[in-house]
Amino acid sequence: MTDQTPVQPRAEVLGGLTPYLQVDGAFKAAEFYKKAFGAEQVFAYPADEKGRTMHIHLHINGSTLMLGDAYPEHGHPHKAAQGYTLQLHLDDGDIDSWWQRAVDAGCEVATPLQVMFWGDRWGQLNDPFGVAWAMNAPVK
């Protein structure tokens, strides 16, 4: 067993509901989310002997996102993401730069950014870890 001393001191949880993703490669995902979504890593447990971590805490766009690796030997096997989307609520003046940064980082466009029937600009992307991300901004 490796040392499980946190890399950083515990950080404030932002928002009232926190998505917690189980991904295959949490450290790689955190690095990707820094590039794609401007995430700030505010806490993490160090890697174990297999390069996995049980917990990383990120801040993105004023909210918290937590993630960790699968631990099949403890009853938590990796399962592909399905049936949910993480949505970023942005201002109309910001959505294009957020979108382009995510695409440039390697997100795949699922639904192009466009004005939708409800009147907001919206689009959906898929990240390399199988997570669907949407961006929404009111049209002014």
Coordinates of N, CA and C in Angstrom, one line a residue:
M1 N 0.9 -1.2 0.0 CA 0.0 0.0 0.0 C 0.9 1.2 0.0
T2 N 0.6 2.2 -0.8 CA 1.3 3.4 -0.9 C 0.8 4.4 0.1
D3 N 1.6 5.5 0.4 CA 1.2 6.5 1.3 C -0.1 7.2 0.7
Q4 N -1.1 7.3 1.6 CA -2.4 7.9 1.1 C -2.6 9.3 1.7
T5 N -1.5 10.0 2.0 CA -1.5 11.4 2.5 C -2.0 12.3 1.3
P6 N -3.0 13.1 1.6 CA -3.5 14.0 0.5 C -2.4 14.8 -0.1
V7 N -2.6 15.1 -1.4 CA -1.6 16.0 -2.1 C -1.8 17.4 -1.7
Q8 N -3.1 17.8 -1.4 CA -3.4 19.2 -1.0 C -4.3 19.1 0.2
P9 N -4.4 20.2 1.0 CA -5.4 20.2 2.0 C -6.8 20.1 1.5
R10 N -7.8 19.6 2.2 CA -9.2 19.6 1.8 C -9.6 20.9 1.3
A11 N -10.5 20.9 0.3 CA -11.0 22.1 -0.3 C -12.5 22.3 -0.1
E12 N -12.9 23.5 -0.3 CA -14.4 23.8 -0.2 C -15.1 23.1 -1.3
V13 N -16.3 22.5 -1.0 CA -17.2 21.9 -2.0 C -18.1 23.1 -2.4
L14 N -18.1 23.3 -3.7 CA -18.9 24.4 -4.2 C -20.2 23.8 -4.8
G15 N -21.3 24.5 -4.5 CA -22.6 24.1 -5.0 C -23.3 23.1 -4.1
G16 N -24.5 22.8 -4.4 CA -25.3 21.9 -3.5 C -25.4 20.5 -4.0
L17 N -25.0 20.2 -5.3 CA -25.0 18.9 -5.8 C -23.7 18.6 -6.5
T18 N -23.0 17.6 -6.2 CA -21.7 17.3 -6.7 C -21.7 16.1 -7.5
P19 N -21.4 16.2 -8.8 CA -21.2 14.9 -9.6 C -19.9 14.3 -9.2
Y20 N -20.0 13.0 -9.1 CA -18.8 12.2 -8.8 C -18.6 11.1 -9.9
L21 N -17.6 11.3 -10.7 CA -17.3 10.4 -11.8 C -16.3 9.3 -11.5
Q22 N -16.6 8.1 -11.9 CA -15.7 7.0 -11.8 C -15.2 6.8 -13.2
V23 N -13.9 7.1 -13.4 CA -13.3 7.0 -14.8 C -12.2 6.0 -14.8
D24 N -11.8 5.7 -16.0 CA -10.6 4.8 -16.2 C -9.4 5.8 -16.4
G25 N -8.7 6.2 -15.4 CA -7.6 7.1 -15.5 C -7.9 8.5 -14.9
A26 N -8.2 8.5 -13.6 CA -8.7 9.8 -13.0 C -7.6 10.9 -13.1
F27 N -6.3 10.6 -13.0 CA -5.3 11.7 -13.1 C -5.3 12.2 -14.5
K28 N -5.4 11.3 -15.5 CA -5.4 11.8 -16.9 C -6.7 12.6 -17.2
A29 N -7.8 12.2 -16.6 CA -9.1 12.9 -16.8 C -9.0 14.3 -16.2
A30 N -8.4 14.4 -15.0 CA -8.2 15.7 -14.3 C -7.4 16.6 -15.2
E31 N -6.3 16.1 -15.7 CA -5.4 16.9 -16.6 C -6.2 17.4 -17.8
F32 N -7.0 16.5 -18.4 CA -7.8 16.8 -19.6 C -8.8 17.9 -19.2
Y33 N -9.5 17.7 -18.1 CA -10.5 18.7 -17.7 C -9.9 20.1 -17.4
K34 N -8.6 20.1 -17.0 CA -8.0 21.4 -16.9 C -7.8 22.1 -18.2
K35 N -7.5 21.3 -19.2 CA -7.3 21.9 -20.6 C -8.6 22.2 -21.2
A36 N -9.6 21.3 -21.1 CA -10.9 21.4 -21.8 C -11.8 22.4 -21.2
F37 N -11.9 22.4 -19.8 CA -12.9 23.2 -19.1 C -12.4 24.1 -18.1
G38 N -11.0 24.4 -18.1 CA -10.5 25.3 -17.2 C -10.5 24.8 -15.7
A39 N -10.6 23.5 -15.5 CA -10.7 23.0 -14.1 C -9.5 23.4 -13.3
E40 N -9.7 23.5 -12.0 CA -8.6 23.7 -11.1 C -8.6 22.5 -10.1
Q41 N -7.6 21.8 -10.0 CA -7.5 20.7 -9.0 C -7.2 21.3 -7.7
V42 N -8.1 21.1 -6.7 CA -8.0 21.6 -5.4 C -7.7 20.6 -4.3
F43 N -7.8 19.3 -4.7 CA -7.5 18.3 -3.7 C -7.3 16.9 -4.5
A44 N -6.4 16.1 -4.0 CA -6.3 14.8 -4.5 C -5.5 13.9 -3.6
Y45 N -5.9 12.6 -3.6 CA -5.1 11.6 -2.9 C -4.0 11.1 -3.9
P46 N -2.8 10.8 -3.5 CA -1.8 10.3 -4.4 C -2.1 9.0 -5.1
A47 N -1.4 8.7 -6.1 CA -1.6 7.5 -6.9 C -1.2 6.3 -6.0
D48 N -1.9 5.1 -6.2 CA -1.4 3.9 -5.6 C -0.4 3.2 -6.5
E49 N 0.0 2.0 -6.2 CA 1.0 1.3 -6.9 C 0.6 1.0 -8.4
K50 N -0.7 1.1 -8.7 CA -1.2 0.9 -10.0 C -1.5 2.2 -10.8
G51 N -1.1 3.3 -10.1 CA -1.3 4.6 -10.8 C -2.8 5.2 -10.6
R52 N -3.6 4.6 -9.8 CA -4.9 5.0 -9.6 C -5.1 5.9 -8.3
T53 N -6.1 6.6 -8.3 CA -6.4 7.4 -7.1 C -7.9 7.2 -6.8
M54 N -8.2 7.3 -5.5 CA -9.6 7.1 -5.0 C -10.3 8.4 -5.1
H55 N -9.6 9.6 -5.2 CA -10.3 10.8 -5.1 C -9.5 12.0 -5.7
I56 N -10.2 12.7 -6.6 CA -9.7 14.1 -7.0 C -10.8 15.0 -6.9
H57 N -10.6 16.2 -6.5 CA -11.6 17.3 -6.3 C -11.2 18.4 -7.2
L58 N -12.1 18.8 -8.1 CA -11.9 19.9 -9.1 C -12.9 20.9 -8.9
H59 N -12.5 22.2 -9.2 CA -13.5 23.3 -9.4 C -13.6 23.6 -10.8
I60 N -14.8 23.7 -11.4 CA -15.0 24.1 -12.7 C -16.2 25.1 -12.8
N61 N -16.0 26.2 -13.3 CA -17.0 27.2 -13.5 C -17.9 27.5 -12.3
G62 N -17.2 27.6 -11.1 CA -17.9 27.9 -9.9 C -18.6 26.7 -9.2
S63 N -18.3 25.5 -9.7 CA -18.9 24.2 -9.2 C -17.8 23.2 -8.9
T64 N -18.2 22.2 -8.1 CA -17.3 21.1 -7.8 C -17.6 19.9 -8.7
L65 N -16.5 19.2 -9.1 CA -16.6 17.9 -9.8 C -15.6 17.0 -9.1
M66 N -16.0 15.8 -8.7 CA -15.1 14.9 -8.1 C -15.0 13.7 -9.0
L67 N -13.8 13.0 -8.9 CA -13.6 11.8 -9.7 C -12.6 10.9 -9.1
G68 N -12.7 9.7 -9.5 CA -11.8 8.7 -9.0 C -11.7 7.5 -9.9
D69 N -10.7 6.7 -9.7 CA -10.6 5.5 -10.6 C -11.4 4.3 -10.1
A70 N -11.6 3.3 -10.9 CA -12.3 2.1 -10.6 C -11.4 1.3 -9.7
Y71 N -11.9 0.6 -8.8 CA -11.2 -0.4 -7.9 C -12.0 -1.7 -7.9
P72 N -11.9 -2.5 -9.0 CA -12.7 -3.7 -9.1 C -12.4 -4.7 -7.9
E73 N -11.2 -4.7 -7.4 CA -10.9 -5.6 -6.3 C -11.7 -5.2 -5.0
H74 N -12.3 -4.0 -5.0 CA -13.1 -3.6 -3.8 C -14.5 -3.4 -4.2
G75 N -14.9 -4.1 -5.3 CA -16.4 -4.1 -5.7 C -16.8 -2.9 -6.5
H76 N -15.8 -2.1 -7.1 CA -16.1 -1.0 -7.9 C -15.4 -1.1 -9.3
P77 N -16.0 -2.0 -10.1 CA -15.4 -2.1 -11.5 C -15.7 -0.9 -12.3
H78 N -14.9 -0.7 -13.4 CA -15.1 0.4 -14.3 C -16.4 0.0 -15.1
K79 N -17.2 1.0 -15.3 CA -18.4 0.9 -16.2 C -18.4 2.1 -17.0
A80 N -18.7 1.9 -18.3 CA -18.8 3.0 -19.2 C -19.9 4.0 -18.8
A81 N -19.6 5.3 -19.0 CA -20.6 6.3 -18.7 C -21.8 6.2 -19.6
Q82 N -23.0 6.3 -19.1 CA -24.2 6.3 -19.9 C -25.4 6.9 -19.2
G83 N -26.2 7.6 -19.9 CA -27.5 8.0 -19.4 C -27.4 9.4 -18.6
Y84 N -26.3 10.1 -18.7 CA -26.3 11.4 -18.1 C -25.4 12.4 -18.9
T85 N -25.6 13.6 -18.6 CA -24.8 14.7 -19.2 C -24.4 15.7 -18.2
L86 N -23.2 16.1 -18.1 CA -22.8 17.2 -17.3 C -23.0 18.5 -18.1
Q87 N -23.7 19.5 -17.5 CA -24.0 20.7 -18.3 C -23.4 21.9 -17.6
L88 N -22.7 22.7 -18.4 CA -22.1 23.9 -18.0 C -23.0 25.1 -18.4
H89 N -23.5 25.8 -17.4 CA -24.3 27.0 -17.7 C -23.4 28.2 -17.8
L90 N -23.4 28.9 -18.9 CA -22.5 29.9 -19.2 C -23.3 31.2 -19.6
D91 N -22.5 32.3 -19.8 CA -23.1 33.5 -20.3 C -22.9 33.5 -21.8
D92 N -23.8 34.2 -22.5 CA -23.7 34.2 -24.0 C -22.4 34.7 -24.5
G93 N -21.8 35.6 -23.8 CA -20.5 36.1 -24.2 C -19.3 35.2 -24.0
D94 N -19.5 34.1 -23.2 CA -18.5 33.2 -22.9 C -18.6 31.8 -23.6
I95 N -19.7 31.4 -24.0 CA -19.9 30.1 -24.5 C -19.0 29.7 -25.7
D96 N -18.8 30.6 -26.6 CA -18.0 30.3 -27.8 C -16.5 29.9 -27.4
S97 N -16.0 30.7 -26.4 CA -14.6 30.4 -26.0 C -14.5 29.1 -25.2
W98 N -15.5 28.8 -24.4 CA -15.5 27.6 -23.6 C -15.7 26.4 -24.6
W99 N -16.5 26.5 -25.6 CA -16.8 25.5 -26.6 C -15.5 25.2 -27.3
Q100 N -14.9 26.2 -27.8 CA -13.7 26.1 -28.6 C -12.5 25.5 -27.8
R101 N -12.4 25.9 -26.6 CA -11.3 25.3 -25.7 C -11.5 23.8 -25.6
A102 N -12.8 23.4 -25.3 CA -13.1 22.0 -25.2 C -12.8 21.2 -26.4
V103 N -13.2 21.7 -27.6 CA -13.0 21.1 -28.9 C -11.5 21.0 -29.1
D104 N -10.7 22.1 -28.9 CA -9.3 22.1 -29.1 C -8.6 21.1 -28.2
A105 N -9.1 20.9 -27.0 CA -8.5 19.9 -26.1 C -8.7 18.5 -26.5
G106 N -9.7 18.2 -27.3 CA -10.0 16.9 -27.8 C -11.4 16.3 -27.6
C107 N -12.3 17.2 -27.2 CA -13.7 16.8 -27.1 C -14.3 16.6 -28.5
E108 N -15.1 15.6 -28.6 CA -15.8 15.3 -29.9 C -17.2 16.0 -29.9
V109 N -17.5 16.7 -31.0 CA -18.8 17.3 -31.1 C -19.9 16.3 -31.3
A110 N -20.9 16.2 -30.4 CA -22.0 15.3 -30.6 C -23.2 16.1 -31.2
T111 N -23.5 17.3 -30.7 CA -24.5 18.2 -31.2 C -23.9 19.6 -31.3
P112 N -23.8 20.1 -32.5 CA -23.1 21.4 -32.7 C -23.8 22.5 -31.8
L113 N -23.0 23.5 -31.4 CA -23.5 24.6 -30.6 C -24.5 25.4 -31.5
Q114 N -25.7 25.6 -31.1 CA -26.7 26.3 -31.9 C -27.9 26.8 -31.0
V115 N -28.7 27.7 -31.5 CA -29.8 28.2 -30.8 C -30.9 27.1 -30.9
M116 N -31.4 26.7 -29.7 CA -32.3 25.6 -29.6 C -33.8 26.2 -29.5
F117 N -34.7 25.2 -29.6 CA -36.1 25.6 -29.6 C -36.6 26.4 -28.4
W118 N -35.8 26.2 -27.3 CA -36.2 26.9 -26.0 C -35.6 28.2 -25.9
G119 N -34.7 28.6 -26.9 CA -34.2 30.0 -27.0 C -32.8 30.2 -26.6
D120 N -32.2 29.2 -26.0 CA -30.8 29.3 -25.5 C -29.8 28.6 -26.6
R121 N -28.6 29.0 -26.5 CA -27.5 28.4 -27.3 C -27.1 27.1 -26.5
W122 N -27.1 26.0 -27.2 CA -26.8 24.7 -26.5 C -26.0 23.8 -27.5
G123 N -25.1 23.0 -27.0 CA -24.5 22.0 -27.8 C -23.9 20.9 -26.8
Q124 N -23.6 19.8 -27.4 CA -23.1 18.7 -26.6 C -21.8 18.1 -27.1
L125 N -20.9 17.8 -26.2 CA -19.6 17.2 -26.6 C -19.4 15.9 -25.8
N126 N -18.5 15.1 -26.3 CA -18.1 13.9 -25.6 C -16.6 13.9 -25.3
D127 N -16.2 13.7 -24.1 CA -14.8 13.7 -23.8 C -14.2 12.3 -24.0
P128 N -12.8 12.3 -24.0 CA -12.2 11.0 -24.3 C -12.4 9.9 -23.2
F129 N -13.0 10.3 -22.1 CA -13.3 9.3 -21.0 C -14.7 8.8 -21.1
G130 N -15.5 9.2 -22.1 CA -16.8 8.7 -22.3 C -17.9 9.5 -21.6
V131 N -17.6 10.7 -21.1 CA -18.5 11.5 -20.4 C -19.1 12.6 -21.4
A132 N -20.4 12.7 -21.4 CA -21.1 13.7 -22.2 C -21.1 15.0 -21.5
W133 N -20.8 16.1 -22.2 CA -20.8 17.5 -21.6 C -21.7 18.3 -22.5
A134 N -22.5 19.1 -21.9 CA -23.3 20.1 -22.7 C -23.0 21.5 -22.2
M135 N -23.1 22.5 -23.1 CA -23.0 23.9 -22.7 C -24.2 24.6 -23.1
N136 N -24.7 25.5 -22.2 CA -25.9 26.2 -22.4 C -25.7 27.7 -22.0
A137 N -26.2 28.6 -22.9 CA -26.2 30.0 -22.5 C -27.4 30.7 -23.1
P138 N -28.0 31.6 -22.3 CA -29.1 32.3 -22.8 C -28.7 33.3 -23.9
V139 N -29.5 33.4 -24.9 CA -29.3 34.4 -26.0 C -29.8 35.7 -25.5
K140 N -28.9 36.7 -25.7 CA -29.3 38.1 -25.2 C -29.7 38.9 -26.4

